[in-house]
mmCIF file of C-alpha atoms and ligand atoms in Angstrom:
data_model
loop_
_atom_site.group_PDB
_atom_site.id
_atom_site.type_symbol
_atom_site.label_atom_id
_atom_site.label_comp_id
_atom_site.label_asym_id
_atom_site.label_seq_id
_atom_site.Cartn_x
_atom_site.Cartn_y
_atom_site.Cartn_z
ATOM 1 C CA MET A 1 -46.210 159.700 3.580
ATOM 2 C CA ASN A 2 -45.853 159.471 -0.215
ATOM 3 C CA ARG A 3 -49.057 159.104 -2.173
ATOM 4 C CA LEU A 4 -49.698 155.444 -3.109
ATOM 5 C CA LYS A 5 -49.206 154.673 -6.765
ATOM 6 C CA VAL A 6 -51.419 151.848 -8.065
ATOM 7 C CA CYS A 7 -51.492 150.304 -11.507
ATOM 8 C CA VAL A 8 -54.679 148.454 -12.511
ATOM 9 C CA VAL A 9 -54.395 146.124 -15.523
ATOM 10 C CA GLY A 10 -57.719 145.583 -17.296
ATOM 11 C CA ALA A 11 -60.323 148.365 -17.505
ATOM 12 C CA GLY A 12 -63.450 146.243 -17.746
ATOM 13 C CA THR A 13 -66.263 145.938 -15.196
ATOM 14 C CA MET A 14 -63.979 145.433 -12.254
ATOM 15 C CA GLY A 15 -60.773 147.241 -13.335
ATOM 16 C CA ARG A 16 -62.532 150.525 -13.931
ATOM 17 C CA GLY A 17 -64.288 150.266 -10.546
ATOM 18 C CA ILE A 18 -61.034 149.438 -8.772
ATOM 19 C CA ALA A 19 -59.299 152.350 -10.475
ATOM 20 C CA GLN A 20 -62.114 154.651 -9.300
ATOM 21 C CA VAL A 21 -61.847 153.412 -5.725
ATOM 22 C CA PHE A 22 -58.104 154.112 -5.545
ATOM 23 C CA ALA A 23 -58.434 157.514 -7.294
ATOM 24 C CA GLU A 24 -61.198 158.534 -4.772
ATOM 25 C CA ALA A 25 -58.731 157.573 -1.999
ATOM 26 C CA ASN A 26 -56.235 160.061 -3.464
ATOM 27 C CA CYS A 27 -53.869 157.506 -4.998
ATOM 28 C CA ASP A 28 -52.136 157.982 -8.360
ATOM 29 C CA VAL A 29 -53.606 155.374 -10.692
ATOM 30 C CA LEU A 30 -52.384 154.024 -13.994
ATOM 31 C CA LEU A 31 -55.224 152.145 -15.759
ATOM 32 C CA ILE A 32 -54.013 149.840 -18.537
ATOM 33 C CA ASP A 33 -56.152 148.103 -21.098
ATOM 34 C CA LYS A 34 -55.153 146.726 -24.465
ATOM 35 C CA SER A 35 -58.422 148.152 -25.835
ATOM 36 C CA LYS A 36 -58.660 151.912 -26.333
ATOM 37 C CA GLU A 37 -62.441 151.575 -26.523
ATOM 38 C CA GLN A 38 -62.561 149.898 -23.104
ATOM 39 C CA LEU A 39 -60.544 152.779 -21.625
ATOM 40 C CA THR A 40 -63.008 155.279 -23.104
ATOM 41 C CA ILE A 41 -65.961 153.299 -21.741
ATOM 42 C CA ALA A 42 -64.198 153.043 -18.363
ATOM 43 C CA PHE A 43 -64.091 156.820 -18.012
ATOM 44 C CA GLN A 44 -67.784 157.100 -18.962
ATOM 45 C CA TYR A 45 -68.681 154.695 -16.138
ATOM 46 C CA ILE A 46 -66.299 156.347 -13.624
ATOM 47 C CA ARG A 47 -67.746 159.836 -14.331
ATOM 48 C CA LYS A 48 -71.283 158.489 -14.021
ATOM 49 C CA TYR A 49 -70.631 156.757 -10.692
ATOM 50 C CA LEU A 50 -68.683 159.715 -9.286
ATOM 51 C CA SER A 51 -71.551 161.990 -10.232
ATOM 52 C CA PHE A 52 -73.725 160.355 -7.522
ATOM 53 C CA ASN A 53 -71.467 161.699 -4.806
ATOM 54 C CA TYR A 54 -69.380 164.609 -6.110
ATOM 55 C CA ASN A 55 -69.825 167.928 -7.922
ATOM 56 C CA ASN A 56 -68.151 168.554 -11.297
ATOM 57 C CA THR A 57 -65.022 170.180 -9.885
ATOM 58 C CA GLU A 58 -64.497 167.251 -7.468
ATOM 59 C CA ILE A 59 -65.104 164.756 -10.284
ATOM 60 C CA GLU A 60 -62.401 166.396 -12.412
ATOM 61 C CA GLN A 61 -60.001 166.342 -9.469
ATOM 62 C CA ILE A 62 -60.528 162.645 -8.925
ATOM 63 C CA ILE A 63 -60.308 161.829 -12.631
ATOM 64 C CA ALA A 64 -57.012 163.783 -12.796
ATOM 65 C CA HIS A 65 -55.496 161.052 -10.602
ATOM 66 C CA ILE A 66 -56.050 158.447 -13.335
ATOM 67 C CA SER A 67 -53.718 158.135 -16.312
ATOM 68 C CA THR A 68 -54.054 155.436 -18.951
ATOM 69 C CA SER A 69 -51.990 153.234 -21.237
ATOM 70 C CA GLU A 70 -52.790 150.604 -23.882
ATOM 71 C CA GLN A 71 -49.758 148.521 -23.017
ATOM 72 C CA ILE A 72 -47.733 147.147 -20.101
ATOM 73 C CA ASP A 73 -44.351 148.853 -20.335
ATOM 74 C CA SER A 74 -41.503 150.288 -18.270
ATOM 75 C CA GLN A 75 -43.647 153.114 -16.805
ATOM 76 C CA ILE A 76 -45.261 150.572 -14.426
ATOM 77 C CA ALA A 77 -41.934 150.508 -12.448
ATOM 78 C CA GLU A 78 -43.151 153.650 -10.622
ATOM 79 C CA TYR A 79 -46.208 151.865 -9.208
ATOM 80 C CA SER A 80 -45.903 150.039 -5.876
ATOM 81 C CA LEU A 81 -49.104 148.011 -6.160
ATOM 82 C CA ILE A 82 -50.278 146.311 -9.354
ATOM 83 C CA VAL A 83 -53.851 144.970 -9.431
ATOM 84 C CA GLU A 84 -54.588 142.663 -12.344
ATOM 85 C CA ALA A 85 -58.255 142.525 -13.527
ATOM 86 C CA VAL A 86 -58.097 140.888 -16.956
ATOM 87 C CA PRO A 87 -60.647 138.107 -17.842
ATOM 88 C CA GLU A 88 -60.842 134.964 -15.748
ATOM 89 C CA ASN A 89 -58.376 132.803 -17.608
ATOM 90 C CA LEU A 90 -55.349 131.228 -15.901
ATOM 91 C CA GLU A 91 -53.004 131.269 -18.897
ATOM 92 C CA LEU A 92 -53.792 134.923 -19.630
ATOM 93 C CA LYS A 93 -53.227 135.909 -16.002
ATOM 94 C CA LYS A 94 -49.957 134.011 -15.834
ATOM 95 C CA ARG A 95 -48.772 135.695 -19.047
ATOM 96 C CA ILE A 96 -49.674 139.165 -17.626
ATOM 97 C CA PHE A 97 -47.811 138.434 -14.349
ATOM 98 C CA SER A 98 -44.713 137.199 -16.171
ATOM 99 C CA GLU A 99 -44.742 140.327 -18.337
ATOM 100 C CA ILE A 100 -45.070 142.630 -15.295
ATOM 101 C CA GLU A 101 -42.533 141.054 -12.912
ATOM 102 C CA PRO A 102 -39.347 141.945 -14.771
ATOM 103 C CA LEU A 103 -40.485 145.589 -15.187
ATOM 104 C CA VAL A 104 -41.085 146.392 -11.527
ATOM 105 C CA PRO A 105 -38.799 146.702 -8.460
ATOM 106 C CA GLU A 106 -38.469 143.763 -6.062
ATOM 107 C CA ASP A 107 -40.811 145.253 -3.425
ATOM 108 C CA THR A 108 -43.785 145.964 -5.767
ATOM 109 C CA ILE A 109 -46.832 144.006 -4.720
ATOM 110 C CA LEU A 110 -48.610 142.000 -7.400
ATOM 111 C CA ALA A 111 -52.297 141.363 -6.779
ATOM 112 C CA THR A 112 -54.934 139.537 -8.796
ATOM 113 C CA ASN A 113 -58.689 140.262 -8.669
ATOM 114 C CA THR A 114 -59.543 136.715 -9.713
ATOM 115 C CA SER A 115 -62.877 135.477 -8.427
ATOM 116 C CA GLN A 116 -61.903 131.878 -8.050
ATOM 117 C CA ILE A 117 -58.665 130.843 -9.895
ATOM 118 C CA SER A 118 -55.883 129.556 -7.618
ATOM 119 C CA VAL A 119 -53.646 132.498 -6.624
ATOM 120 C CA THR A 120 -50.859 129.980 -6.112
ATOM 121 C CA SER A 121 -51.090 128.912 -9.776
ATOM 122 C CA ILE A 122 -51.078 132.540 -10.981
ATOM 123 C CA ALA A 123 -48.070 133.312 -8.732
ATOM 124 C CA SER A 124 -46.168 130.362 -10.298
ATOM 125 C CA ALA A 125 -45.578 132.611 -13.286
ATOM 126 C CA CYS A 126 -43.351 134.819 -11.067
ATOM 127 C CA GLU A 127 -39.832 134.412 -9.658
ATOM 128 C CA ASN A 128 -40.737 136.141 -6.356
ATOM 129 C CA THR A 129 -43.971 134.415 -5.374
ATOM 130 C CA GLY A 130 -43.927 135.984 -1.876
ATOM 131 C CA ARG A 131 -45.180 139.296 -3.257
ATOM 132 C CA VAL A 132 -48.208 137.831 -5.082
ATOM 133 C CA LEU A 133 -51.662 137.580 -3.518
ATOM 134 C CA GLY A 134 -55.352 137.864 -4.273
ATOM 135 C CA MET A 135 -57.165 141.185 -3.802
ATOM 136 C CA HIS A 136 -60.722 140.211 -4.668
ATOM 137 C CA PHE A 137 -62.956 143.281 -4.847
ATOM 138 C CA SER A 138 -66.728 142.676 -5.025
ATOM 139 C CA ASN A 139 -68.839 144.008 -7.803
ATOM 140 C CA PRO A 140 -69.425 146.957 -8.017
ATOM 141 C CA PRO A 141 -66.175 147.997 -6.318
ATOM 142 C CA HIS A 142 -67.263 151.604 -5.680
ATOM 143 C CA ARG A 143 -70.236 150.349 -3.623
ATOM 144 C CA MET A 144 -69.171 147.091 -2.058
ATOM 145 C CA GLU A 145 -66.998 147.239 1.086
ATOM 146 C CA LEU A 146 -65.613 143.732 0.964
ATOM 147 C CA VAL A 147 -62.127 142.954 -0.318
ATOM 148 C CA GLU A 148 -61.217 139.264 0.137
ATOM 149 C CA ILE A 149 -57.463 139.049 0.565
ATOM 150 C CA ILE A 150 -56.211 135.696 -0.626
ATOM 151 C CA ARG A 151 -53.030 134.278 0.781
ATOM 152 C CA GLY A 152 -51.383 131.984 -1.783
ATOM 153 C CA LEU A 153 -49.279 129.060 -0.629
ATOM 154 C CA LYS A 154 -46.126 131.123 -0.958
ATOM 155 C CA THR A 155 -47.405 134.618 -0.187
ATOM 156 C CA ASP A 156 -45.270 136.425 2.434
ATOM 157 C CA GLU A 157 -47.193 137.444 5.553
ATOM 158 C CA ASN A 158 -45.662 140.903 5.141
ATOM 159 C CA THR A 159 -47.334 141.221 1.723
ATOM 160 C CA VAL A 160 -50.673 140.249 3.294
ATOM 161 C CA ASP A 161 -50.234 142.788 6.112
ATOM 162 C CA MET A 162 -49.364 145.579 3.698
ATOM 163 C CA VAL A 163 -52.410 144.881 1.530
ATOM 164 C CA VAL A 164 -54.661 144.683 4.503
ATOM 165 C CA ASP A 165 -53.448 148.179 5.529
ATOM 166 C CA ILE A 166 -53.906 149.572 2.035
ATOM 167 C CA THR A 167 -57.423 148.121 1.868
ATOM 168 C CA LYS A 168 -58.366 149.831 5.113
ATOM 169 C CA GLN A 169 -56.793 153.114 3.911
ATOM 170 C CA ILE A 170 -59.080 153.140 0.858
ATOM 171 C CA GLY A 171 -62.096 152.678 3.114
ATOM 172 C CA LYS A 172 -62.768 149.008 2.337
ATOM 173 C CA LYS A 173 -63.063 146.009 4.672
ATOM 174 C CA PRO A 174 -60.337 143.422 4.190
ATOM 175 C CA TYR A 175 -60.872 139.747 5.178
ATOM 176 C CA VAL A 176 -57.905 137.393 4.768
ATOM 177 C CA VAL A 177 -58.466 133.777 3.566
ATOM 178 C CA ASN A 178 -56.391 130.906 2.296
ATOM 179 C CA ASP A 179 -56.217 129.917 -1.349
ATOM 180 C CA VAL A 180 -58.920 127.365 -2.184
ATOM 181 C CA GLN A 181 -61.170 127.202 -5.283
ATOM 182 C CA GLY A 182 -63.671 130.105 -5.057
ATOM 183 C CA PHE A 183 -62.181 131.318 -1.740
ATOM 184 C CA VAL A 184 -65.174 132.161 0.473
ATOM 185 C CA VAL A 185 -67.452 134.678 -1.257
ATOM 186 C CA SER A 186 -67.678 132.949 -4.713
ATOM 187 C CA ARG A 187 -68.106 129.552 -3.014
ATOM 188 C CA ILE A 188 -70.977 130.719 -0.812
ATOM 189 C CA ALA A 189 -72.600 132.589 -3.672
ATOM 190 C CA ALA A 190 -72.393 129.493 -5.870
ATOM 191 C CA ALA A 191 -73.989 127.313 -3.186
ATOM 192 C CA VAL A 192 -76.855 129.750 -2.563
ATOM 193 C CA ILE A 193 -77.629 130.308 -6.267
ATOM 194 C CA SER A 194 -77.430 126.606 -7.151
ATOM 195 C CA GLU A 195 -79.770 125.640 -4.353
ATOM 196 C CA GLY A 196 -82.149 128.431 -5.402
ATOM 197 C CA ILE A 197 -82.296 127.084 -8.948
ATOM 198 C CA ARG A 198 -82.938 123.567 -7.670
ATOM 199 C CA ILE A 199 -85.764 124.764 -5.422
ATOM 200 C CA LEU A 200 -87.300 126.365 -8.484
ATOM 201 C CA GLU A 201 -86.808 123.138 -10.556
ATOM 202 C CA GLU A 202 -88.520 121.131 -7.828
ATOM 203 C CA GLY A 203 -91.580 123.377 -8.032
ATOM 204 C CA VAL A 204 -91.390 124.273 -4.333
ATOM 205 C CA CYS A 205 -92.439 127.877 -5.128
ATOM 206 C CA ASP A 206 -92.293 130.450 -7.888
ATOM 207 C CA LYS A 207 -89.262 132.680 -8.456
ATOM 208 C CA GLU A 208 -90.657 135.799 -6.811
ATOM 209 C CA THR A 209 -91.517 133.788 -3.684
ATOM 210 C CA LEU A 210 -88.054 132.200 -3.611
ATOM 211 C CA ASP A 211 -86.223 135.537 -3.928
ATOM 212 C CA GLY A 212 -88.615 137.202 -1.512
ATOM 213 C CA ILE A 213 -87.966 134.521 1.123
ATOM 214 C CA VAL A 214 -84.203 134.771 0.845
ATOM 215 C CA LYS A 215 -84.270 138.585 0.992
ATOM 216 C CA THR A 216 -86.712 138.731 3.868
ATOM 217 C CA GLY A 217 -85.595 135.711 5.884
ATOM 218 C CA LEU A 218 -81.809 135.875 5.365
ATOM 219 C CA ASN A 219 -81.533 139.626 4.916
ATOM 220 C CA HIS A 220 -79.758 139.290 1.532
ATOM 221 C CA PRO A 221 -80.091 142.404 -0.665
ATOM 222 C CA MET A 222 -80.917 140.287 -3.711
ATOM 223 C CA GLY A 223 -82.545 136.832 -4.039
ATOM 224 C CA PRO A 224 -80.489 134.002 -5.694
ATOM 225 C CA LEU A 225 -82.291 134.334 -9.001
ATOM 226 C CA GLU A 226 -81.999 138.119 -9.134
ATOM 227 C CA LEU A 227 -78.299 137.766 -8.242
ATOM 228 C CA VAL A 228 -77.559 135.214 -11.022
ATOM 229 C CA ASP A 229 -79.385 137.458 -13.546
ATOM 230 C CA HIS A 230 -77.083 140.283 -12.354
ATOM 231 C CA ILE A 231 -73.906 138.208 -12.601
ATOM 232 C CA GLY A 232 -74.809 136.650 -15.942
ATOM 233 C CA LEU A 233 -75.923 133.062 -16.298
ATOM 234 C CA ASP A 234 -73.033 132.202 -18.693
ATOM 235 C CA ILE A 235 -70.481 133.483 -16.123
ATOM 236 C CA PHE A 236 -72.208 131.547 -13.376
ATOM 237 C CA LEU A 237 -72.251 128.377 -15.483
ATOM 238 C CA MET A 238 -68.469 128.628 -15.837
ATOM 239 C CA LEU A 239 -68.026 129.330 -12.150
ATOM 240 C CA SER A 240 -70.197 126.437 -11.013
ATOM 241 C CA SER A 241 -68.622 124.000 -13.457
ATOM 242 C CA ASP A 242 -65.248 124.819 -11.846
ATOM 243 C CA MET A 243 -66.738 124.432 -8.383
ATOM 244 C CA PHE A 244 -68.118 120.959 -9.402
ATOM 245 C CA GLU A 245 -64.665 119.977 -10.591
ATOM 246 C CA ALA A 246 -63.121 121.071 -7.248
ATOM 247 C CA TYR A 247 -65.768 119.955 -4.794
ATOM 248 C CA GLY A 248 -67.786 117.274 -6.606
ATOM 249 C CA GLU A 249 -71.490 116.407 -6.353
ATOM 250 C CA ARG A 250 -72.599 119.261 -4.132
ATOM 251 C CA PHE A 251 -71.821 121.729 -6.920
ATOM 252 C CA ARG A 252 -73.329 119.723 -9.790
ATOM 253 C CA VAL A 253 -74.658 122.183 -12.443
ATOM 254 C CA SER A 254 -78.431 122.150 -12.710
ATOM 255 C CA ARG A 255 -80.301 121.224 -15.914
ATOM 256 C CA THR A 256 -82.230 124.523 -15.883
ATOM 257 C CA LEU A 257 -79.016 126.627 -15.762
ATOM 258 C CA LYS A 258 -77.537 124.753 -18.728
ATOM 259 C CA GLN A 259 -80.820 125.113 -20.714
ATOM 260 C CA TYR A 260 -81.175 128.830 -20.033
ATOM 261 C CA VAL A 261 -77.560 129.461 -21.181
ATOM 262 C CA GLU A 262 -78.162 127.326 -24.310
ATOM 263 C CA ALA A 263 -81.238 129.480 -25.036
ATOM 264 C CA GLY A 264 -79.182 132.665 -24.728
ATOM 265 C CA MET A 265 -81.103 133.730 -21.605
ATOM 266 C CA LEU A 266 -78.093 135.097 -19.796
ATOM 267 C CA GLY A 267 -79.805 137.536 -17.387
ATOM 268 C CA LYS A 268 -79.944 141.312 -17.366
ATOM 269 C CA LYS A 269 -77.395 141.707 -20.173
ATOM 270 C CA THR A 270 -79.585 139.868 -22.698
ATOM 271 C CA GLY A 271 -82.893 141.230 -21.376
ATOM 272 C CA GLU A 272 -83.983 137.854 -19.976
ATOM 273 C CA GLY A 273 -82.764 135.326 -17.442
ATOM 274 C CA PHE A 274 -85.001 134.105 -14.681
ATOM 275 C CA TYR A 275 -86.699 137.520 -14.978
ATOM 276 C CA LYS A 276 -87.427 139.740 -17.952
ATOM 277 C CA TYR A 277 -85.773 143.188 -18.186
ATOM 278 C CA ALA A 278 -87.163 146.024 -20.262
HETATM 279 N N1 NAD B 301 -67.497 140.924 -13.011
HETATM 280 C C1 NAD B 301 -67.594 140.565 -11.769
HETATM 281 O O1 NAD B 301 -68.692 140.511 -11.144
HETATM 282 C C2 NAD B 301 -66.355 140.173 -10.971
HETATM 283 C C3 NAD B 301 -66.390 140.253 -9.574
HETATM 284 C C4 NAD B 301 -65.212 139.994 -8.886
HETATM 285 C C5 NAD B 301 -64.081 139.614 -9.549
HETATM 286 N N2 NAD B 301 -64.089 139.488 -10.927
HETATM 287 C C6 NAD B 301 -62.840 139.069 -11.587
HETATM 288 O O2 NAD B 301 -62.247 140.258 -12.097
HETATM 289 C C7 NAD B 301 -61.513 139.893 -13.280
HETATM 290 C C8 NAD B 301 -61.960 140.849 -14.431
HETATM 291 O O3 NAD B 301 -63.358 140.633 -14.609
HETATM 292 P P1 NAD B 301 -64.285 141.669 -15.381
HETATM 293 O O4 NAD B 301 -65.649 141.237 -15.135
HETATM 294 O O5 NAD B 301 -63.827 143.070 -15.056
HETATM 295 O O6 NAD B 301 -63.834 141.354 -16.881
HETATM 296 P P2 NAD B 301 -64.108 142.271 -18.192
HETATM 297 O O7 NAD B 301 -64.124 141.319 -19.328
HETATM 298 O O8 NAD B 301 -65.234 143.209 -17.984
HETATM 299 O O9 NAD B 301 -62.786 143.163 -18.314
HETATM 300 C C9 NAD B 301 -61.489 142.634 -18.629
HETATM 301 C C10 NAD B 301 -60.691 143.695 -19.347
HETATM 302 O O10 NAD B 301 -59.349 143.201 -19.509
HETATM 303 C C11 NAD B 301 -58.899 143.670 -20.725
HETATM 304 N N3 NAD B 301 -57.771 142.843 -21.194
HETATM 305 C C12 NAD B 301 -57.834 141.632 -21.726
HETATM 306 N N4 NAD B 301 -56.548 141.190 -21.998
HETATM 307 C C13 NAD B 301 -55.709 142.230 -21.652
HETATM 308 C C14 NAD B 301 -54.349 142.382 -21.712
HETATM 309 N N5 NAD B 301 -53.535 141.444 -22.200
HETATM 310 N N6 NAD B 301 -53.785 143.579 -21.282
HETATM 311 C C15 NAD B 301 -54.596 144.529 -20.792
HETATM 312 N N7 NAD B 301 -55.967 144.435 -20.722
HETATM 313 C C16 NAD B 301 -56.491 143.266 -21.132
HETATM 314 C C17 NAD B 301 -60.116 143.627 -21.665
HETATM 315 O O11 NAD B 301 -59.961 144.497 -22.767
HETATM 316 C C18 NAD B 301 -61.200 144.086 -20.682
HETATM 317 O O12 NAD B 301 -61.397 145.470 -20.759
HETATM 318 C C19 NAD B 301 -61.748 138.418 -13.542
HETATM 319 O O13 NAD B 301 -60.693 137.744 -12.982
HETATM 320 C C20 NAD B 301 -63.045 138.203 -12.810
HETATM 321 O O14 NAD B 301 -63.203 136.871 -12.404
HETATM 322 C C21 NAD B 301 -65.209 139.775 -11.678
#
C-alpha cells in the first residue's frame, strides 16, 4: 500500500501534535502555517515530545517525514487527507476550505479539527460536501487516544469509513458522532467544568476538595478546575458562551468565570487561574 500523505493546515497547539502523530505512523506530512515562527516553534515541540520515546536517530527519521510551507498552494494536490487546525473561527475555516478544494483531486478527504463549530457549516464552503468531516483530536494529540469523527449533514458514509480506518492505522481510537454543537467531548467537558465552578461559587467545598472528589470518585485524570486552568479560562468562556447559545439555561456562563477572565486570570498560561502556577 502507498504511504498515506497528509497535509495539516495550522501548526499551533493542535496542528503540530497532529503532524507528529501522522509522522510517527510513517505518513508523509506537509505542515502549513502562515507564520514561519509558528513552524519553527512546532518543530521545537515535536522534537521535545518525540524525545520522551525515541533516540536521536529515530527522532530525525520521524522529523524527515514532515515538510513545511507558509502557504496553501498547488503542492497540496499530492495529499489525500487534509486536516485543518487553524483557530476556532467559522469564517476563517470556510475561507481555508474554499481555498483548498479547487487545488485537490475529487477524492481528497477534507477534515476539520474544530472543537465545536458545525462541520456542516464549514462544509458549506465546498462544492463536494460529501468529502468533508470533523476529525477532532484531543489535546495533546500525541498522548490522547480519542479522535471524535464528526459526520456532517452531507458527509458521505464512505468518507467516514475511510477516516475511521486511517484513525485506527495511526493508533488512535475513533468514535463517530453526528454534527451538533460541541459534539460529545466538548459538551461533556463544558457541563463538568461549569458545574464545578458553580459548586465552588456555592461554597460547598474548596477547590482542592472539589478536584480531589472528581478525580477520586469519577476517575478523571484532572479535576474540573485543573482542567479549565489547562484549557485556558478565556477559551472556555468562548466555548461555554456558544454552548449557552445552542442549549440555553443549562450552559449559562457563571459569574466567577467571567470575573476571572476580566481579571486576566486565564489559567496556566498567565500563571494564575483557579490555582497559582510558579
Ligand atoms: N487547543 C486545544 O485544546 C484544542 C483541542 C481540540 C481541538 N482544538 C481545535 O483545533 C483548532 C486549532 O486550535 P489550536 O489550539 O491549535 O490553535 P492555535 O492558535 O494554537 O493554532 C492555530 C494556528 O493556525 C495558524 N493559522 C491561522 N490562520 C492561518 C491560515 N490562514 N493559514 C495557515 N495557518 C493559519 C496560526 O498561525 C496558528 O499557528 C481549533 O479549531 C480548535 O478549536 C483545539
